[in-house]
Short mmCIF file of C-alpha atoms and ligand atoms in Angstrom, two decimals:
data_model
loop_
_atom_site.label_atom_id
_atom_site.label_comp_id
_atom_site.label_asym_id
_atom_site.label_seq_id
_atom_site.Cartn_x
_atom_site.Cartn_y
_atom_site.Cartn_z
CA MET Z 1314 98.52 124.75 75.75
CA GLY Z 1315 101.05 125.20 72.98
CA SER Z 1316 101.39 121.67 71.67
CA SER Z 1317 99.40 120.78 68.59
CA LEU Z 1318 99.30 117.10 69.42
CA GLN Z 1319 96.16 116.15 71.36
CA ARG Z 1320 97.32 114.50 74.57
CA TRP Z 1321 95.58 111.38 75.86
CA ILE Z 1322 96.26 110.35 79.42
CA MET Z 1323 94.89 107.15 80.89
CA HIS Z 1324 94.40 106.66 84.62
CA VAL Z 1325 93.84 103.15 85.90
CA ASP Z 1326 92.71 102.37 89.44
CA MET Z 1327 92.02 98.81 90.53
CA ASP Z 1328 88.62 98.09 92.08
CA ALA Z 1329 88.63 97.15 95.77
CA PHE Z 1330 92.19 96.05 95.17
CA TYR Z 1331 93.20 94.05 98.29
CA ALA Z 1332 89.74 92.52 98.58
CA SER Z 1333 89.74 91.58 94.88
CA VAL Z 1334 93.09 89.82 95.26
CA GLU Z 1335 91.71 87.88 98.24
CA ILE Z 1336 88.68 86.85 96.20
CA LEU Z 1337 90.95 85.89 93.31
CA ASP Z 1338 92.81 83.54 95.64
CA ASN Z 1339 89.62 82.27 97.32
CA PRO Z 1340 86.97 82.18 94.58
CA GLU Z 1341 84.32 80.92 96.99
CA LEU Z 1342 84.28 84.46 98.44
CA LYS Z 1343 82.96 85.92 95.20
CA GLY Z 1344 79.81 87.98 95.78
CA LEU Z 1345 80.33 88.10 99.55
CA PRO Z 1346 81.11 91.15 101.67
CA VAL Z 1347 84.87 90.74 102.11
CA ILE Z 1348 86.68 93.06 104.49
CA VAL Z 1349 90.47 93.20 104.54
CA GLY Z 1350 92.29 94.62 107.54
CA GLY Z 1351 93.87 93.73 110.80
CA ARG Z 1352 97.15 92.10 111.85
CA SER Z 1353 99.60 94.77 110.79
CA THR Z 1354 96.94 97.46 110.37
CA ARG Z 1355 96.08 98.14 114.01
CA GLY Z 1356 92.45 97.27 113.70
CA VAL Z 1357 91.32 99.35 110.76
CA VAL Z 1358 89.79 98.34 107.46
CA SER Z 1359 92.30 98.51 104.59
CA THR Z 1360 89.58 98.05 102.02
CA CYS Z 1361 86.49 95.97 101.37
CA SER Z 1362 84.58 94.48 98.46
CA TYR Z 1363 81.77 96.51 96.91
CA GLU Z 1364 79.28 94.10 98.53
CA ALA Z 1365 80.62 95.19 101.94
CA ARG Z 1366 80.46 98.88 100.97
CA LYS Z 1367 76.67 98.56 100.75
CA PHE Z 1368 76.69 98.18 104.53
CA GLY Z 1369 78.63 101.41 104.95
CA VAL Z 1370 82.01 99.78 105.52
CA HIS Z 1371 84.96 101.71 104.08
CA SER Z 1372 88.76 102.07 104.20
CA ALA Z 1373 90.27 103.37 107.45
CA MET Z 1374 87.15 102.49 109.48
CA PRO Z 1375 87.89 100.73 112.78
CA LEU Z 1376 87.30 96.99 112.41
CA PHE Z 1377 84.96 96.87 115.39
CA GLU Z 1378 82.73 99.38 113.66
CA ALA Z 1379 82.81 97.37 110.45
CA ARG Z 1380 81.83 94.26 112.40
CA ARG Z 1381 78.89 96.14 113.84
CA LEU Z 1382 77.72 97.32 110.40
CA CYS Z 1383 78.44 94.05 108.65
CA PRO Z 1384 78.51 91.20 111.19
CA HIS Z 1385 78.22 88.45 108.56
CA GLY Z 1386 81.15 89.79 106.52
CA VAL Z 1387 84.24 87.73 105.77
CA TYR Z 1388 87.14 89.36 107.65
CA LEU Z 1389 90.63 88.68 106.35
CA PRO Z 1390 94.08 89.89 107.45
CA VAL Z 1391 96.22 91.87 105.01
CA ARG Z 1392 98.78 90.02 102.88
CA PRO Z 1393 100.95 92.88 101.62
CA HIS Z 1394 103.40 90.72 99.67
CA ARG Z 1395 100.65 89.11 97.65
CA TYR Z 1396 99.17 92.51 96.73
CA ALA Z 1397 102.61 93.82 95.78
CA GLU Z 1398 103.09 90.76 93.56
CA MET Z 1399 99.81 91.39 91.71
CA SER Z 1400 100.61 95.10 91.52
CA GLY Z 1401 103.85 94.21 89.75
CA LYS Z 1402 101.93 92.18 87.16
CA ILE Z 1403 99.51 95.04 86.56
CA MET Z 1404 102.33 97.55 86.17
CA ALA Z 1405 104.04 95.18 83.73
CA ILE Z 1406 100.96 95.34 81.47
CA PHE Z 1407 101.12 99.13 81.67
CA ARG Z 1408 104.79 99.17 80.73
CA GLU Z 1409 104.13 96.93 77.75
CA THR Z 1410 101.48 99.45 76.66
CA SER Z 1411 103.27 102.77 76.95
CA PRO Z 1412 106.83 103.94 77.46
CA LEU Z 1413 105.46 106.62 79.80
CA VAL Z 1414 103.97 105.10 82.95
CA GLU Z 1415 103.70 106.88 86.26
CA GLN Z 1416 102.75 104.66 89.18
CA LEU Z 1417 100.90 106.58 91.88
CA SER Z 1418 100.30 103.85 94.40
CA ILE Z 1419 100.06 100.08 94.66
CA ASP Z 1420 96.93 99.98 92.50
CA GLU Z 1421 96.92 103.04 90.26
CA ALA Z 1422 98.96 104.62 87.51
CA PHE Z 1423 98.91 107.15 84.70
CA LEU Z 1424 99.80 106.05 81.18
CA ASP Z 1425 100.52 108.55 78.45
CA LEU Z 1426 98.77 107.30 75.30
CA THR Z 1427 99.46 110.36 73.19
CA GLY Z 1428 100.29 109.85 69.53
CA MET Z 1429 99.39 106.16 69.42
CA GLU Z 1430 96.98 106.52 66.49
CA ARG Z 1431 98.81 103.93 64.46
CA LEU Z 1432 98.20 101.44 67.28
CA GLY Z 1433 94.47 102.02 67.06
CA GLY Z 1434 94.17 105.23 69.04
CA ALA Z 1435 93.98 105.97 72.73
CA GLU Z 1436 90.50 104.58 73.41
CA THR Z 1437 91.19 101.22 71.75
CA ILE Z 1438 94.45 100.90 73.64
CA ALA Z 1439 92.87 101.93 76.95
CA ARG Z 1440 90.10 99.33 76.57
CA LYS Z 1441 92.67 96.72 75.69
CA VAL Z 1442 94.56 97.44 78.92
CA GLN Z 1443 91.36 97.08 80.96
CA ASN Z 1444 90.54 93.81 79.17
CA ARG Z 1445 94.04 92.43 79.58
CA ILE Z 1446 93.90 93.03 83.35
CA MET Z 1447 90.61 91.12 83.44
CA ASP Z 1448 91.60 88.30 81.06
CA GLU Z 1449 95.17 87.72 82.18
CA LEU Z 1450 94.96 88.58 85.88
CA LYS Z 1451 91.24 88.11 86.55
CA LEU Z 1452 91.04 91.47 88.27
CA SER Z 1453 88.75 94.42 87.70
CA ALA Z 1454 90.09 97.91 86.99
CA SER Z 1455 88.42 101.26 86.42
CA VAL Z 1456 89.76 103.45 83.66
CA GLY Z 1457 89.67 107.16 82.93
CA LEU Z 1458 90.80 108.56 79.61
CA ALA Z 1459 91.18 112.30 79.16
CA PRO Z 1460 93.41 115.04 77.76
CA ASN Z 1461 95.21 115.45 81.08
CA LYS Z 1462 96.04 113.86 84.42
CA PHE Z 1463 93.49 115.74 86.48
CA LEU Z 1464 90.57 114.78 84.26
CA ALA Z 1465 91.81 111.22 83.76
CA LYS Z 1466 91.92 110.58 87.50
CA LEU Z 1467 88.53 112.14 87.96
CA ALA Z 1468 87.15 109.99 85.12
CA SER Z 1469 88.43 106.67 86.49
CA ASP Z 1470 86.55 107.36 89.71
CA MET Z 1471 83.23 108.23 88.07
CA ARG Z 1472 81.86 104.76 87.32
CA LYS Z 1473 83.56 102.42 89.71
CA PRO Z 1474 83.69 99.45 89.70
CA HIS Z 1475 84.84 98.37 86.22
CA GLY Z 1476 84.11 101.78 84.77
CA PHE Z 1477 85.43 103.20 81.54
CA VAL Z 1478 84.97 106.95 81.25
CA LYS Z 1479 86.40 109.10 78.50
CA ILE Z 1480 86.32 112.88 78.84
CA ALA Z 1481 86.97 114.97 75.73
CA SER Z 1482 88.40 118.49 76.10
CA GLU Z 1483 85.13 120.22 75.25
CA GLU Z 1484 83.21 118.08 77.77
CA ALA Z 1485 85.43 119.02 80.69
CA ALA Z 1486 84.08 122.43 81.73
CA PRO Z 1487 80.36 121.51 81.77
CA LEU Z 1488 81.15 118.24 83.53
CA LEU Z 1489 83.22 119.93 86.23
CA ALA Z 1490 80.96 122.93 86.80
CA PRO Z 1491 78.43 121.29 89.17
CA MET Z 1492 81.01 119.27 91.11
CA PRO Z 1493 82.04 120.32 94.63
CA VAL Z 1494 85.41 122.09 94.83
CA SER Z 1495 86.76 119.25 96.98
CA LYS Z 1496 86.97 117.11 93.81
CA ILE Z 1497 90.11 119.04 92.97
CA PHE Z 1498 92.95 117.28 94.74
CA GLY Z 1499 94.77 119.57 97.11
CA ILE Z 1500 91.59 121.33 98.13
CA GLY Z 1501 91.12 120.10 101.64
CA ARG Z 1502 88.77 121.03 104.42
CA SER Z 1503 90.25 124.39 105.31
CA ALA Z 1504 90.45 125.68 101.73
CA GLU Z 1505 86.93 124.40 101.17
CA GLU Z 1506 85.71 126.37 104.19
CA LYS Z 1507 87.43 129.55 103.06
CA LEU Z 1508 86.00 129.29 99.56
CA LYS Z 1509 82.57 128.83 101.08
CA GLN Z 1510 82.95 132.17 102.83
CA PHE Z 1511 83.30 133.72 99.39
CA GLY Z 1512 80.25 131.82 98.21
CA ILE Z 1513 82.29 129.37 96.15
CA GLU Z 1514 81.20 125.77 96.52
CA LYS Z 1515 81.15 124.38 92.99
CA ILE Z 1516 84.02 123.99 90.55
CA GLY Z 1517 82.15 126.14 88.04
CA GLN Z 1518 82.16 129.03 90.51
CA LEU Z 1519 85.85 128.47 91.11
CA ALA Z 1520 86.55 128.64 87.37
CA ALA Z 1521 84.72 131.96 87.16
CA ALA Z 1522 86.03 133.41 90.43
CA ASP Z 1523 88.00 136.60 90.67
CA ILE Z 1524 91.70 135.76 90.84
CA THR Z 1525 92.29 138.18 93.72
CA ILE Z 1526 89.86 136.18 95.84
CA LEU Z 1527 91.55 132.93 94.88
CA ARG Z 1528 94.93 134.40 95.81
CA LYS Z 1529 93.60 134.95 99.33
CA VAL Z 1530 92.85 131.26 99.61
CA PHE Z 1531 95.56 129.64 97.50
CA GLY Z 1532 98.38 132.19 97.44
CA ILE Z 1533 100.76 131.61 94.56
CA ASN Z 1534 98.81 128.54 93.49
CA ALA Z 1535 95.69 130.52 92.63
CA GLU Z 1536 96.31 130.47 88.87
CA GLN Z 1537 96.99 126.75 88.91
CA VAL Z 1538 93.77 126.05 90.82
CA LYS Z 1539 91.80 128.19 88.43
CA LEU Z 1540 93.21 126.29 85.46
CA LEU Z 1541 92.30 122.96 87.07
CA ALA Z 1542 88.78 124.28 87.66
CA ARG Z 1543 88.55 124.90 83.93
CA GLY Z 1544 89.74 121.35 83.27
CA LEU Z 1545 93.22 122.42 82.20
CA ASP Z 1546 96.31 120.70 83.50
CA ASP Z 1547 99.56 120.34 81.60
CA ARG Z 1548 101.57 118.27 84.06
CA PRO Z 1549 103.44 115.56 82.19
CA VAL Z 1550 103.29 111.85 82.95
CA VAL Z 1551 106.64 111.17 84.53
CA ASN Z 1552 108.34 107.80 84.53
CA GLU Z 1553 109.15 107.30 88.14
CA GLU Z 1554 112.53 105.82 88.71
CA GLU Z 1555 111.79 103.42 91.49
CA ALA Z 1556 115.40 103.29 92.52
CA LYS Z 1557 115.45 107.01 93.01
CA SER Z 1558 114.81 108.03 96.56
CA ILE Z 1559 116.31 110.16 99.26
CA GLY Z 1560 116.69 108.55 102.62
CA LYS Z 1561 118.57 108.21 105.84
CA GLU Z 1562 118.89 105.33 108.27
CA ASN Z 1563 120.30 104.87 111.69
CA THR Z 1564 121.56 101.79 113.52
CA PHE Z 1565 121.35 101.99 117.29
CA ASP Z 1566 123.87 100.97 119.91
CA ARG Z 1567 121.11 99.35 121.91
CA ASP Z 1568 117.87 97.94 120.47
CA LEU Z 1569 114.86 100.19 120.96
CA THR Z 1570 111.91 98.42 122.52
CA ASP Z 1571 109.38 101.18 123.13
CA PHE Z 1572 107.30 103.14 120.70
CA GLU Z 1573 108.26 106.53 122.06
CA SER Z 1574 111.99 106.18 121.47
CA CYS Z 1575 111.34 104.81 117.98
CA ARG Z 1576 109.10 107.79 117.35
CA GLU Z 1577 111.83 110.19 118.44
CA GLU Z 1578 114.39 108.56 116.19
CA VAL Z 1579 111.98 108.60 113.27
CA LEU Z 1580 111.22 112.27 113.83
CA ASP Z 1581 114.92 113.01 113.72
CA LEU Z 1582 115.34 110.97 110.52
CA CYS Z 1583 112.43 112.84 108.91
CA GLY Z 1584 114.18 116.12 109.61
CA GLN Z 1585 117.32 114.87 107.92
CA VAL Z 1586 115.48 113.48 104.91
CA GLY Z 1587 113.40 116.64 104.52
CA TRP Z 1588 116.49 118.79 104.57
CA ARG Z 1589 118.17 116.67 101.90
CA LEU Z 1590 115.08 116.75 99.71
CA ARG Z 1591 114.77 120.50 99.87
CA ARG Z 1592 118.47 120.96 99.30
CA GLU Z 1593 118.04 119.00 96.04
CA LYS Z 1594 114.90 121.02 95.28
CA LEU Z 1595 112.91 117.80 95.24
CA ALA Z 1596 109.67 116.57 96.74
CA GLY Z 1597 108.14 113.11 96.69
CA HIS Z 1598 104.83 111.29 96.85
CA THR Z 1599 105.89 108.15 98.70
CA VAL Z 1600 107.46 107.75 102.12
CA THR Z 1601 108.97 104.49 103.26
CA LEU Z 1602 109.81 103.37 106.76
CA LYS Z 1603 112.37 100.63 107.15
CA VAL Z 1604 112.62 98.67 110.37
CA LYS Z 1605 115.29 96.11 111.10
CA PHE Z 1606 114.51 94.08 114.19
CA ALA Z 1607 116.94 92.65 116.72
CA ASP Z 1608 116.88 89.32 114.84
CA PHE Z 1609 117.82 91.20 111.63
CA HIS Z 1610 114.42 90.53 110.12
CA THR Z 1611 113.71 93.66 108.07
CA ILE Z 1612 110.42 95.12 106.95
CA THR Z 1613 109.54 98.18 104.91
CA ARG Z 1614 106.22 99.98 104.92
CA SER Z 1615 105.23 102.69 102.46
CA ALA Z 1616 102.53 105.28 102.17
CA THR Z 1617 101.75 107.41 99.15
CA SER Z 1618 100.12 110.79 99.14
CA ASP Z 1619 98.42 112.62 96.31
CA ARG Z 1620 100.28 115.70 97.42
CA LEU Z 1621 103.96 116.30 97.00
CA ILE Z 1622 105.84 116.03 100.27
CA ALA Z 1623 108.99 117.85 101.25
CA TRP Z 1624 108.33 119.39 104.66
CA ASP Z 1625 109.62 117.53 107.71
CA GLU Z 1626 106.17 117.61 109.28
CA ASP Z 1627 104.50 116.04 106.24
CA ILE Z 1628 107.06 113.27 106.04
CA PHE Z 1629 106.72 112.62 109.76
CA ALA Z 1630 102.93 112.60 109.70
CA LEU Z 1631 102.95 109.71 107.23
CA VAL Z 1632 105.88 107.84 108.75
CA GLU Z 1633 104.41 108.09 112.23
CA LYS Z 1634 101.26 106.37 111.03
CA LEU Z 1635 103.33 103.60 109.50
CA LEU Z 1636 105.29 103.24 112.73
CA GLN Z 1637 102.13 102.98 114.80
CA LYS Z 1638 101.24 99.80 112.97
CA ILE Z 1639 104.50 98.11 113.86
CA ASN Z 1640 105.15 96.18 117.02
CA VAL Z 1641 108.52 97.38 118.27
CA LYS Z 1642 108.55 95.21 121.41
CA PRO Z 1643 110.88 92.54 119.95
CA GLY Z 1644 113.57 95.23 119.69
CA VAL Z 1645 114.44 97.55 116.85
CA ARG Z 1646 118.02 97.62 115.67
CA LEU Z 1647 117.73 100.04 112.77
CA LEU Z 1648 115.23 102.59 111.51
CA GLY Z 1649 115.25 104.21 108.10
CA VAL Z 1650 113.11 106.83 106.41
CA SER Z 1651 113.10 107.58 102.71
CA VAL Z 1652 111.04 109.55 100.24
CA SER Z 1653 110.61 108.33 96.66
CA ASN Z 1654 108.47 109.02 93.64
CA LEU Z 1655 110.46 112.23 93.40
CA PHE Z 1656 109.71 115.30 91.37
CA CYS Z 1657 110.77 118.88 91.14
CA PRO Z 1658 107.88 120.72 92.80
CA GLU Z 1659 107.90 123.28 90.00
CA ASP Z 1660 106.71 120.50 87.69
CA GLU Z 1661 103.60 119.90 89.74
CA PRO Z 1662 101.21 122.14 91.59
CA THR Z 1663 101.82 121.68 95.28
CA LEU Z 1664 98.65 123.35 96.37
CA GLY Z 1665 100.20 124.69 99.53
CA PHE Z 1666 97.63 126.38 101.71
CA GLU Z 1667 97.76 128.58 104.72
CA GLU Z 1668 98.74 125.96 107.27
CA ASP Z 1669 101.54 125.03 104.88
CA GLU Z 1670 102.80 128.60 104.99
CA ARG Z 1671 103.75 128.36 108.65
CA MET Z 1672 105.35 124.99 108.04
CA LYS Z 1673 107.27 126.45 105.13
CA LYS Z 1674 108.64 129.31 107.22
CA ARG Z 1675 109.67 126.93 109.99
CA ASN Z 1676 111.38 124.57 107.59
CA GLN Z 1677 113.10 127.37 105.75
CA ALA Z 1678 114.48 128.77 108.99
CA ILE Z 1679 115.89 125.37 109.88
CA ASP Z 1680 117.27 124.89 106.38
CA ALA Z 1681 119.05 128.23 106.59
CA LEU Z 1682 120.75 127.18 109.82
CA LYS Z 1683 121.69 123.77 108.47
CA GLY Z 1684 123.01 125.35 105.30
CA LYS Z 1685 125.22 127.61 107.35
CA PHE Z 1686 126.37 125.39 110.20
CA GLY Z 1687 125.96 121.87 108.85
CA GLU Z 1688 123.31 119.20 109.00
CA ASN Z 1689 123.76 118.34 112.68
CA ILE Z 1690 123.11 121.78 114.08
CA ILE Z 1691 119.47 120.98 114.72
CA LYS Z 1692 117.58 117.88 115.66
CA ARG Z 1693 113.90 118.07 115.16
CA GLY Z 1694 111.26 118.33 117.85
CA ILE Z 1695 111.04 115.78 120.60
CA ALA Z 1696 114.39 114.29 119.67
CA GLU Z 1697 116.10 117.41 120.95
CA LYS Z 1698 115.62 116.86 124.63
CA ASN Z 1699 117.33 113.47 124.72
CA ARG Z 1700 120.47 114.53 122.97
CA LYS Z 1701 123.51 116.33 124.11
P1 TTP O 3297 92.13 102.47 96.80
O1 TTP O 3297 92.37 102.46 95.32
O2 TTP O 3297 91.89 103.78 97.45
O3 TTP O 3297 90.89 101.56 97.16
P2 TTP O 3297 90.42 100.19 96.53
O4 TTP O 3297 91.24 99.81 95.34
O5 TTP O 3297 90.39 99.16 97.60
O6 TTP O 3297 88.93 100.49 96.11
P3 TTP O 3297 88.42 101.40 94.92
O7 TTP O 3297 87.64 100.47 94.02
O8 TTP O 3297 87.55 102.43 95.56
O9 TTP O 3297 89.62 101.98 94.23
O10 TTP O 3297 93.36 101.83 97.54
C1 TTP O 3297 94.09 100.74 97.00
C2 TTP O 3297 94.49 99.78 98.09
O11 TTP O 3297 95.25 100.45 99.08
C3 TTP O 3297 93.31 99.19 98.82
O12 TTP O 3297 92.81 98.03 98.17
C4 TTP O 3297 93.88 98.89 100.17
C5 TTP O 3297 94.94 99.93 100.37
N1 TTP O 3297 94.43 100.97 101.28
C6 TTP O 3297 94.70 100.88 102.63
O13 TTP O 3297 95.38 99.94 103.08
N2 TTP O 3297 94.19 101.83 103.48
C7 TTP O 3297 93.43 102.87 103.03
O14 TTP O 3297 92.97 103.72 103.84
C8 TTP O 3297 93.16 102.98 101.63
C9 TTP O 3297 92.33 104.10 101.09
C10 TTP O 3297 93.69 102.01 100.80
MG1 MG O 3298 91.60 101.21 93.86
#
C-alpha cells in the first residue's frame, strides 16, 4: 500500500442508539425491552434495546408486528432533537481525540488514529474514547480498530453491544474468508445472487476468484471488490465539512396540501440536485429534505446511505421515504433537497452494479442534454406532465 506508516482506523457505532438515549433519560427503563418508533416514523420501529431484540424486534419493522412479538415492551415515540444533541456530544469527544473524524451517520464515525504512538498508541486511545462515552455521557458504544475503514467497520459490528474488536493486518484474510460475501458493503442481493451462480458465497472464494468472473458481476469495480475481499482498503478518513452540500429549494405560489404534488416537486428537485452534483464530479452519502409549512415552521429530515449517491433515482429513493413520513396536509410552502457528506467518487469505491448501469446511462443522457441546452430543458419523471 505504499506508505510505511501502519494506519489505524477506529470505527465507533453506538449501541441501540435512540433506545439508549431514552433509557438514559428514563433510568427506570433500564433492562426493559424499549422500542422507539412512531409519530414521525409512519408506524415503523426506528430501533429497540437489546432486550427487545431477543423477541425478534428490529429496525424498520412495522410497529404492529413489534407489538405482536413483544406485547409487554415499552413503546416510545422518536425524539430526533434529543438524539441529535447527544450525537453532537459524542462527535465532540471524537474531535478532541483525532483531527481526522468522518461522521457516517447520527451514531457512527471513523477516526484516524494513525501515528499517535506518543499518545499511547491506537488501542489505548480507542479504549479511552469508548470509556469516555460511557463515563461522560453514560452511553454504550461498540468499537472496531483496524488498519483500514472496511475492517474497522466490520470489527465494530462483531461484538455488539459494548464490543471492542481489534483486527491486525495479518488477521484479516483468515477472519474474512468464512464470512458471506454480503458482509462487504455494496454487495447487495443481486450481486450476491450472481456470485452464487459462479459458486462464490464466501469472502474467501471472492478473494481467490478469477478477475474475469468478477468483472462480469462488478464491472470496473471488480479489482476494488477483490481487494476488499482480501481485507485491503486504502480509502482515507475524510473530514466531512458539514456546511458543504449541494441543494436546491423551491417556494410555491400556492401551498401544496397533497402528497402527490409534493412528491412531484421533490422528484424535480432531485433531478436538479443530481445534475449539479455530477457536474461538480461529486457524490454524497447524506440526503436532506427541507419542508417549510404554511405557518413557516420548518423541518429538515436526513437519511444517510453507506453507498455514495449521485444518480437522480438514488437521491429520490431516499428523499421519497423521508417525505412519506411527513404530514403535508397543513400546507407546504417550500421544499428543498440537498446532498451532503460529499466526496469525489474516485476517492471511494462506488460499487455500481448492473442495475446502476442503466441508471447511469439514463442520467448521462439527461446530463448531456442539460449541458447543451441548460438546466431547465428537462424535468424529471412525473413532474413532466404537469408543466408547460
Ligand atoms: P444503527 O446504528 O443502525 O442502530 P442502533 O444504534 O439502534 O443499534 P446497533 O447497536 O445495532 O448499532 O442506527 C442508529 C440509529 O439510527 C438508531 O438508533 C435509530 C436510527 N435508525 C432508524 O431510525 N431507522 C432504521 O431503520 C435504522 C437502521 C436506524
Ligand atoms: Mg448503532
